[in-house]
PDB file of C-alpha atoms in Angstrom:
ATOM      1  CA  UNK B 174     -16.713  -1.309 -15.844  1.00 85.00           C
ATOM      2  CA  UNK B 175     -13.444  -2.335 -14.169  1.00 91.00           C
ATOM      3  CA  UNK B 176     -10.047  -2.869 -15.789  1.00 95.00           C
ATOM      4  CA  UNK B 177      -7.231  -4.860 -14.195  1.00 97.00           C
ATOM      5  CA  UNK B 178      -3.643  -5.453 -15.331  1.00 98.00           C
ATOM      6  CA  UNK B 179      -2.190  -8.827 -14.309  1.00 98.00           C
ATOM      7  CA  UNK B 180       1.247 -10.359 -14.762  1.00 98.00           C
ATOM      8  CA  UNK B 181       3.273 -13.166 -13.199  1.00 98.00           C
ATOM      9  CA  UNK B 182       6.608 -14.977 -13.103  1.00 98.00           C
ATOM     10  CA  UNK B 183       8.962 -12.099 -13.878  1.00 98.00           C
ATOM     11  CA  UNK B 184      11.805 -14.200 -12.427  1.00 98.00           C
ATOM     12  CA  UNK B 185      14.245 -11.319 -11.940  1.00 98.00           C
ATOM     13  CA  UNK B 186      14.062 -10.149 -15.565  1.00 98.00           C
ATOM     14  CA  UNK B 187      14.219  -6.424 -14.806  1.00 98.00           C
ATOM     15  CA  UNK B 188      14.146  -5.354 -18.445  1.00 98.00           C
ATOM     16  CA  UNK B 189      10.904  -7.237 -19.131  1.00 98.00           C
ATOM     17  CA  UNK B 190       9.352  -5.883 -15.934  1.00 98.00           C
ATOM     18  CA  UNK B 191      10.320  -2.309 -16.830  1.00 98.00           C
ATOM     19  CA  UNK B 192       8.685  -2.623 -20.259  1.00 98.00           C
ATOM     20  CA  UNK B 193       5.481  -3.928 -18.660  1.00 98.00           C
ATOM     21  CA  UNK B 194       5.321  -1.222 -16.005  1.00 98.00           C
ATOM     22  CA  UNK B 195       6.066   1.551 -18.500  1.00 98.00           C
ATOM     23  CA  UNK B 196       3.154   0.378 -20.640  1.00 98.00           C
ATOM     24  CA  UNK B 197       0.845  -0.026 -17.643  1.00 98.00           C
ATOM     25  CA  UNK B 198       1.627   3.571 -16.671  1.00 96.00           C
ATOM     26  CA  UNK B 199       0.039   4.780 -19.923  1.00 96.00           C
ATOM     27  CA  UNK B 200      -3.368   3.433 -18.800  1.00 95.00           C
ATOM     28  CA  UNK B 201      -5.647   4.166 -15.869  1.00 94.00           C
ATOM     29  CA  UNK B 202      -6.177   0.650 -14.525  1.00 97.00           C
ATOM     30  CA  UNK B 203      -8.359   0.138 -11.470  1.00 96.00           C
ATOM     31  CA  UNK B 204      -5.864  -2.400 -10.149  1.00 96.00           C
ATOM     32  CA  UNK B 205      -2.468  -3.831 -11.031  1.00 98.00           C
ATOM     33  CA  UNK B 206      -1.802  -7.337  -9.688  1.00 98.00           C
ATOM     34  CA  UNK B 207       1.405  -9.388  -9.690  1.00 98.00           C
ATOM     35  CA  UNK B 208       0.827 -13.102  -9.132  1.00 98.00           C
ATOM     36  CA  UNK B 209       4.258 -13.787  -7.653  1.00 97.00           C
ATOM     37  CA  UNK B 210       7.605 -15.267  -8.646  1.00 98.00           C
ATOM     38  CA  UNK B 211       9.175 -11.864  -9.119  1.00 98.00           C
ATOM     39  CA  UNK B 212      12.310 -13.493  -7.664  1.00 97.00           C
ATOM     40  CA  UNK B 213      14.557 -16.322  -8.779  1.00 95.00           C
ATOM     41  CA  UNK B 214      16.367 -17.493 -11.906  1.00 97.00           C
ATOM     42  CA  UNK B 215      17.354 -14.098 -13.333  1.00 97.00           C
ATOM     43  CA  UNK B 216      20.123 -11.656 -12.306  1.00 97.00           C
ATOM     44  CA  UNK B 217      18.153  -8.807 -10.694  1.00 97.00           C
ATOM     45  CA  UNK B 218      15.951 -10.001  -7.805  1.00 97.00           C
ATOM     46  CA  UNK B 219      16.471  -6.879  -5.671  1.00 97.00           C
ATOM     47  CA  UNK B 220      15.796  -4.369  -8.454  1.00 97.00           C
ATOM     48  CA  UNK B 221      12.702  -6.231  -9.620  1.00 98.00           C
ATOM     49  CA  UNK B 222      11.265  -6.436  -6.129  1.00 97.00           C
ATOM     50  CA  UNK B 223      11.883  -2.722  -5.569  1.00 96.00           C
ATOM     51  CA  UNK B 224      10.078  -1.913  -8.827  1.00 96.00           C
ATOM     52  CA  UNK B 225       7.045  -3.742  -7.429  1.00 96.00           C
ATOM     53  CA  UNK B 226       7.048  -2.500  -3.856  1.00 94.00           C
ATOM     54  CA  UNK B 227       7.516   1.170  -4.708  1.00 92.00           C
ATOM     55  CA  UNK B 228       4.442   1.206  -6.971  1.00 93.00           C
ATOM     56  CA  UNK B 229       0.704   0.761  -6.483  1.00 91.00           C
ATOM     57  CA  UNK B 230       0.826  -2.941  -7.275  1.00 97.00           C
ATOM     58  CA  UNK B 231      -0.848  -5.746  -5.341  1.00 97.00           C
ATOM     59  CA  UNK B 232       1.870  -8.342  -4.910  1.00 98.00           C
ATOM     60  CA  UNK B 233       0.992 -11.956  -4.144  1.00 98.00           C
ATOM     61  CA  UNK B 234       3.470 -14.582  -2.997  1.00 97.00           C
ATOM     62  CA  UNK B 235       4.775 -17.211  -5.377  1.00 96.00           C
ATOM     63  CA  UNK B 236       6.834 -20.255  -4.513  1.00 94.00           C
ATOM     64  CA  UNK B 237      10.065 -18.354  -5.211  1.00 95.00           C
ATOM     65  CA  UNK B 238       9.155 -15.679  -2.657  1.00 96.00           C
ATOM     66  CA  UNK B 239       8.383 -18.447  -0.165  1.00 94.00           C
ATOM     67  CA  UNK B 240      11.787 -20.019  -0.822  1.00 92.00           C
ATOM     68  CA  UNK B 241      13.394 -16.722   0.219  1.00 91.00           C
ATOM     69  CA  UNK B 242      11.184 -16.389   3.308  1.00 89.00           C
ATOM     70  CA  UNK B 243      11.055 -20.018   4.451  1.00 87.00           C
ATOM     71  CA  UNK B 244      13.942 -21.815   2.775  1.00 75.00           C
ATOM     72  CA  UNK B 245      13.493 -25.296   1.371  1.00 69.00           C
ATOM     73  CA  UNK B 246      10.991 -26.255   4.078  1.00 72.00           C
ATOM     74  CA  UNK B 247       8.224 -25.909   1.503  1.00 77.00           C
ATOM     75  CA  UNK B 248       9.938 -28.445  -0.769  1.00 76.00           C
ATOM     76  CA  UNK B 249      12.002 -31.031   1.091  1.00 72.00           C
ATOM     77  CA  UNK B 250      12.795 -32.840  -2.186  1.00 75.00           C
ATOM     78  CA  UNK B 251      14.527 -29.820  -3.677  1.00 79.00           C
ATOM     79  CA  UNK B 252      17.894 -30.585  -5.283  1.00 83.00           C
ATOM     80  CA  UNK B 253      20.946 -29.094  -3.557  1.00 87.00           C
ATOM     81  CA  UNK B 254      21.751 -26.994  -6.653  1.00 85.00           C
ATOM     82  CA  UNK B 255      18.302 -25.394  -6.408  1.00 87.00           C
ATOM     83  CA  UNK B 256      18.776 -24.782  -2.684  1.00 87.00           C
ATOM     84  CA  UNK B 257      22.076 -23.065  -3.364  1.00 91.00           C
ATOM     85  CA  UNK B 258      20.437 -20.763  -5.900  1.00 93.00           C
ATOM     86  CA  UNK B 259      17.578 -19.859  -3.538  1.00 92.00           C
ATOM     87  CA  UNK B 260      20.024 -19.191  -0.704  1.00 93.00           C
ATOM     88  CA  UNK B 261      21.770 -16.692  -2.988  1.00 95.00           C
ATOM     89  CA  UNK B 262      18.488 -14.917  -3.760  1.00 95.00           C
ATOM     90  CA  UNK B 263      17.591 -14.704  -0.066  1.00 94.00           C
ATOM     91  CA  UNK B 264      21.060 -13.401   0.781  1.00 95.00           C
ATOM     92  CA  UNK B 265      20.920 -10.461  -1.655  1.00 96.00           C
ATOM     93  CA  UNK B 266      17.527  -9.252  -0.416  1.00 96.00           C
ATOM     94  CA  UNK B 267      17.477  -6.475   2.195  1.00 95.00           C
ATOM     95  CA  UNK B 268      15.625  -6.795   5.479  1.00 95.00           C
ATOM     96  CA  UNK B 269      13.223  -4.138   4.203  1.00 95.00           C
ATOM     97  CA  UNK B 270      12.443  -6.273   1.165  1.00 96.00           C
ATOM     98  CA  UNK B 271      11.909  -9.374   3.304  1.00 95.00           C
ATOM     99  CA  UNK B 272       9.519  -7.452   5.554  1.00 95.00           C
ATOM    100  CA  UNK B 273       7.588  -6.381   2.464  1.00 96.00           C
ATOM    101  CA  UNK B 274       7.322 -10.002   1.300  1.00 96.00           C
ATOM    102  CA  UNK B 275       6.274 -11.148   4.748  1.00 94.00           C
ATOM    103  CA  UNK B 276       3.315  -8.765   4.534  1.00 96.00           C
ATOM    104  CA  UNK B 277       2.176 -10.017   1.110  1.00 96.00           C
ATOM    105  CA  UNK B 278      -0.783 -12.396   0.848  1.00 96.00           C
ATOM    106  CA  UNK B 279      -1.127 -15.740  -0.924  1.00 95.00           C
ATOM    107  CA  UNK B 280      -4.393 -14.831  -2.638  1.00 95.00           C
ATOM    108  CA  UNK B 281      -6.684 -11.921  -3.358  1.00 97.00           C
ATOM    109  CA  UNK B 282     -10.446 -12.059  -3.889  1.00 96.00           C
ATOM    110  CA  UNK B 283     -12.085  -9.437  -6.050  1.00 94.00           C
ATOM    111  CA  UNK B 284     -15.867  -9.120  -5.968  1.00 90.00           C
ATOM    112  CA  UNK B 285     -17.797  -7.243  -8.608  1.00 86.00           C
ATOM    113  CA  UNK B 286     -21.578  -6.877  -8.854  1.00 83.00           C
ATOM    114  CA  UNK B 287     -21.935 -10.342 -10.356  1.00 85.00           C
ATOM    115  CA  UNK B 288     -18.528 -12.050 -10.206  1.00 87.00           C
ATOM    116  CA  UNK B 289     -16.024 -13.266  -7.636  1.00 93.00           C
ATOM    117  CA  UNK B 290     -12.481 -13.565  -8.990  1.00 95.00           C
ATOM    118  CA  UNK B 291      -9.577 -15.194  -7.159  1.00 96.00           C
ATOM    119  CA  UNK B 292      -6.000 -14.182  -7.919  1.00 98.00           C
ATOM    120  CA  UNK B 293      -3.246 -16.516  -6.683  1.00 97.00           C
ATOM    121  CA  UNK B 294       0.135 -17.752  -7.825  1.00 97.00           C
ATOM    122  CA  UNK B 295      -1.182 -21.279  -8.323  1.00 96.00           C
ATOM    123  CA  UNK B 296      -4.020 -23.510  -7.185  1.00 93.00           C
ATOM    124  CA  UNK B 297      -3.919 -24.155  -3.479  1.00 90.00           C
ATOM    125  CA  UNK B 298      -2.844 -27.452  -1.939  1.00 85.00           C
ATOM    126  CA  UNK B 299      -5.723 -29.287  -0.231  1.00 77.00           C
ATOM    127  CA  UNK B 300      -3.342 -30.955   2.251  1.00 75.00           C
ATOM    128  CA  UNK B 301      -3.332 -28.851   5.458  1.00 68.00           C
ATOM    129  CA  UNK B 302      -0.264 -30.695   6.779  1.00 70.00           C
ATOM    130  CA  UNK B 303       1.875 -29.614   3.824  1.00 77.00           C
ATOM    131  CA  UNK B 304       4.294 -26.707   4.242  1.00 80.00           C
ATOM    132  CA  UNK B 305       3.857 -25.946   0.550  1.00 86.00           C
ATOM    133  CA  UNK B 306       0.598 -24.021   0.023  1.00 91.00           C
ATOM    134  CA  UNK B 307       0.494 -24.774  -3.707  1.00 91.00           C
ATOM    135  CA  UNK B 308      -0.729 -27.890  -5.468  1.00 87.00           C
ATOM    136  CA  UNK B 309       1.842 -29.738  -7.584  1.00 85.00           C
ATOM    137  CA  UNK B 310       2.174 -28.492 -11.149  1.00 86.00           C
ATOM    138  CA  UNK B 311       1.196 -31.986 -12.323  1.00 84.00           C
ATOM    139  CA  UNK B 312      -2.435 -31.215 -11.401  1.00 84.00           C
ATOM    140  CA  UNK B 313      -2.750 -29.507 -14.790  1.00 81.00           C
ATOM    141  CA  UNK B 314      -1.484 -32.420 -16.874  1.00 75.00           C
ATOM    142  CA  UNK B 315      -3.382 -35.002 -14.803  1.00 75.00           C
ATOM    143  CA  UNK B 316      -6.743 -33.454 -15.655  1.00 68.00           C
ATOM    144  CA  UNK B 317      -7.635 -32.873 -11.995  1.00 75.00           C
ATOM    145  CA  UNK B 318      -7.594 -29.155 -12.628  1.00 80.00           C
ATOM    146  CA  UNK B 319     -11.068 -29.342 -14.197  1.00 76.00           C
ATOM    147  CA  UNK B 320     -12.466 -30.819 -11.003  1.00 77.00           C
ATOM    148  CA  UNK B 321     -10.828 -28.027  -9.045  1.00 76.00           C
ATOM    149  CA  UNK B 322     -12.545 -25.392 -11.192  1.00 79.00           C
ATOM    150  CA  UNK B 323     -15.968 -27.012 -10.939  1.00 77.00           C
ATOM    151  CA  UNK B 324     -15.801 -27.300  -7.143  1.00 79.00           C
ATOM    152  CA  UNK B 325     -14.526 -23.764  -6.697  1.00 83.00           C
ATOM    153  CA  UNK B 326     -16.743 -21.004  -5.313  1.00 87.00           C
ATOM    154  CA  UNK B 327     -15.087 -18.542  -7.674  1.00 92.00           C
ATOM    155  CA  UNK B 328     -16.382 -17.509 -11.076  1.00 91.00           C
ATOM    156  CA  UNK B 329     -12.816 -17.024 -12.259  1.00 94.00           C
ATOM    157  CA  UNK B 330      -9.368 -18.030 -10.981  1.00 95.00           C
ATOM    158  CA  UNK B 331      -6.253 -16.230 -12.260  1.00 97.00           C
ATOM    159  CA  UNK B 332      -2.938 -18.000 -11.740  1.00 97.00           C
ATOM    160  CA  UNK B 333       0.658 -18.075 -12.946  1.00 97.00           C
ATOM    161  CA  UNK B 334       3.382 -20.635 -12.102  1.00 95.00           C
ATOM    162  CA  UNK B 335       2.893 -22.694 -15.271  1.00 93.00           C
ATOM    163  CA  UNK B 336       4.959 -20.564 -17.634  1.00 95.00           C
ATOM    164  CA  UNK B 337       2.769 -21.409 -20.611  1.00 93.00           C
ATOM    165  CA  UNK B 338      -0.383 -19.262 -20.672  1.00 94.00           C
ATOM    166  CA  UNK B 339      -3.751 -20.944 -21.220  1.00 93.00           C
ATOM    167  CA  UNK B 340      -7.465 -20.577 -20.490  1.00 92.00           C
ATOM    168  CA  UNK B 341      -9.895 -23.303 -19.413  1.00 90.00           C
ATOM    169  CA  UNK B 342     -13.639 -22.835 -19.097  1.00 86.00           C
ATOM    170  CA  UNK B 343     -16.279 -25.167 -17.663  1.00 84.00           C
ATOM    171  CA  UNK B 344     -19.718 -24.720 -16.070  1.00 75.00           C
ATOM    172  CA  UNK B 345     -19.513 -20.980 -16.731  1.00 83.00           C
ATOM    173  CA  UNK B 346     -16.286 -20.795 -14.711  1.00 89.00           C
ATOM    174  CA  UNK B 347     -12.882 -19.723 -16.002  1.00 91.00           C
ATOM    175  CA  UNK B 348      -9.323 -20.685 -15.099  1.00 93.00           C
ATOM    176  CA  UNK B 349      -6.788 -18.280 -16.590  1.00 95.00           C
ATOM    177  CA  UNK B 350      -3.059 -18.930 -16.394  1.00 96.00           C
ATOM    178  CA  UNK B 351      -1.384 -15.698 -17.453  1.00 97.00           C
ATOM    179  CA  UNK B 352       1.971 -17.411 -18.039  1.00 97.00           C
ATOM    180  CA  UNK B 353       5.485 -16.108 -17.437  1.00 98.00           C
ATOM    181  CA  UNK B 354       6.337 -12.566 -18.510  1.00 98.00           C
ATOM    182  CA  UNK B 355       9.991 -12.933 -17.521  1.00 98.00           C
ATOM    183  CA  UNK B 356      11.142 -16.395 -18.606  1.00 98.00           C
ATOM    184  CA  UNK B 357      11.514 -15.465 -22.236  1.00 96.00           C
ATOM    185  CA  UNK B 358      13.809 -16.773 -24.949  1.00 96.00           C
ATOM    186  CA  UNK B 359      13.371 -13.689 -27.135  1.00 97.00           C
ATOM    187  CA  UNK B 360      12.769  -9.942 -26.927  1.00 98.00           C
ATOM    188  CA  UNK B 361       9.023 -10.210 -26.352  1.00 98.00           C
ATOM    189  CA  UNK B 362       7.076  -9.998 -23.118  1.00 98.00           C
ATOM    190  CA  UNK B 363       3.448  -9.332 -22.205  1.00 98.00           C
ATOM    191  CA  UNK B 364       0.838  -8.761 -19.532  1.00 98.00           C
ATOM    192  CA  UNK B 365      -2.877  -9.521 -19.355  1.00 98.00           C
ATOM    193  CA  UNK B 366      -5.771  -7.067 -19.160  1.00 98.00           C
ATOM    194  CA  UNK B 367      -9.114  -8.097 -17.633  1.00 97.00           C
ATOM    195  CA  UNK B 368     -12.008  -5.841 -18.587  1.00 95.00           C
ATOM    196  CA  UNK B 369     -15.051  -6.580 -16.438  1.00 92.00           C
ATOM    197  CA  UNK B 370     -18.406  -5.234 -17.568  1.00 88.00           C
ATOM    198  CA  UNK B 371     -21.365  -6.765 -15.742  1.00 83.00           C
ATOM    199  CA  UNK B 372     -21.386 -10.502 -16.446  1.00 82.00           C
ATOM    200  CA  UNK B 373     -18.777 -10.197 -19.192  1.00 87.00           C
ATOM    201  CA  UNK B 374     -15.039 -10.606 -18.631  1.00 90.00           C
ATOM    202  CA  UNK B 375     -12.853  -9.770 -21.608  1.00 94.00           C
ATOM    203  CA  UNK B 376      -9.302 -11.165 -21.539  1.00 96.00           C
ATOM    204  CA  UNK B 377      -6.680  -9.318 -23.604  1.00 97.00           C
ATOM    205  CA  UNK B 378      -3.002 -10.180 -23.906  1.00 97.00           C
ATOM    206  CA  UNK B 379      -0.849  -7.066 -24.343  1.00 98.00           C
ATOM    207  CA  UNK B 380       2.335  -7.974 -26.231  1.00 98.00           C
ATOM    208  CA  UNK B 381       5.443  -5.818 -25.799  1.00 98.00           C
ATOM    209  CA  UNK B 382       9.134  -5.779 -26.635  1.00 98.00           C
ATOM    210  CA  UNK B 383      11.839  -5.291 -24.018  1.00 98.00           C
ATOM    211  CA  UNK B 384      15.578  -4.644 -23.899  1.00 98.00           C
ATOM    212  CA  UNK B 385      16.745  -8.198 -24.516  1.00 98.00           C
ATOM    213  CA  UNK B 386      20.369  -7.151 -25.066  1.00 98.00           C
ATOM    214  CA  UNK B 387      20.365  -5.389 -21.693  1.00 98.00           C
ATOM    215  CA  UNK B 388      18.939  -8.467 -20.009  1.00 98.00           C
ATOM    216  CA  UNK B 389      21.498 -10.804 -21.566  1.00 98.00           C
ATOM    217  CA  UNK B 390      24.245  -8.385 -20.527  1.00 97.00           C
ATOM    218  CA  UNK B 391      22.938  -8.428 -16.946  1.00 97.00           C
ATOM    219  CA  UNK B 392      23.061 -12.229 -16.846  1.00 97.00           C
ATOM    220  CA  UNK B 393      26.602 -12.316 -18.223  1.00 97.00           C
ATOM    221  CA  UNK B 394      27.868  -9.682 -15.779  1.00 97.00           C
ATOM    222  CA  UNK B 395      26.217 -11.128 -12.648  1.00 97.00           C
ATOM    223  CA  UNK B 396      27.724 -14.133 -10.932  1.00 96.00           C
ATOM    224  CA  UNK B 397      25.182 -16.340  -9.185  1.00 95.00           C
ATOM    225  CA  UNK B 398      24.783 -20.090  -8.596  1.00 94.00           C
ATOM    226  CA  UNK B 399      24.112 -22.296 -11.603  1.00 94.00           C
ATOM    227  CA  UNK B 400      23.356 -19.420 -13.956  1.00 95.00           C
ATOM    228  CA  UNK B 401      24.658 -21.333 -16.993  1.00 95.00           C
ATOM    229  CA  UNK B 402      22.010 -24.069 -16.822  1.00 95.00           C
ATOM    230  CA  UNK B 403      19.349 -21.582 -15.652  1.00 96.00           C
ATOM    231  CA  UNK B 404      20.077 -19.264 -18.579  1.00 97.00           C
ATOM    232  CA  UNK B 405      19.720 -22.140 -21.024  1.00 97.00           C
ATOM    233  CA  UNK B 406      16.585 -23.736 -19.561  1.00 96.00           C
ATOM    234  CA  UNK B 407      14.606 -20.614 -18.678  1.00 97.00           C
ATOM    235  CA  UNK B 408      15.907 -17.838 -20.918  1.00 98.00           C
ATOM    236  CA  UNK B 409      17.143 -19.634 -24.048  1.00 97.00           C
ATOM    237  CA  UNK B 410      20.720 -18.419 -23.624  1.00 96.00           C
ATOM    238  CA  UNK B 411      23.977 -20.260 -24.184  1.00 95.00           C
ATOM    239  CA  UNK B 412      26.723 -18.918 -21.901  1.00 92.00           C
TER     240      UNK B 412
END
């Protein structure tokens, strides 16, 4: 039997991340995997990244990490306001943190006796000429995601990026989006536990509370580009 803790899209919400890691520390997981987007949107990108890199956590790159490493080259249509925000995130990161990100992978394959599981921030782009490695988010709403699952060599794909968690299953294959643990409009967060026993994979969502007042205080006391609209859209806050 193997047990794995998975979370994604913290988006610089240090208080939510701390609650998750404190709970994870009470278990003896075989692996802990972060599916990316630790950075961006929230007030504490440096502290969140340090929480990840100083622990035994397998960190995968999300689009927000790529923005800090590569700039807007992965999304030429990005609005100037978004570019300004991502430039701020990149500027506050240390060289040590950027080196850590540069060494992180885009995906991780886990093989058990009977299963092959792929962990990645989002489904990969099939266009080799594209600087963006991820498929557009619209692939979920268009219905093309089912075709992607069927054609995949994996028994299970675990992703984030789409902040709403969901599970799709077809032809004995599973697509699990673990959702965003950091873009929260309340005091609740969560992570996902995969328990693998032979052919069976049990998926459990572990709900937690975090220091919402501390997080809101951090947003109010940190000046960064376009935080008013970000706070409203992604964290349910009126500033």
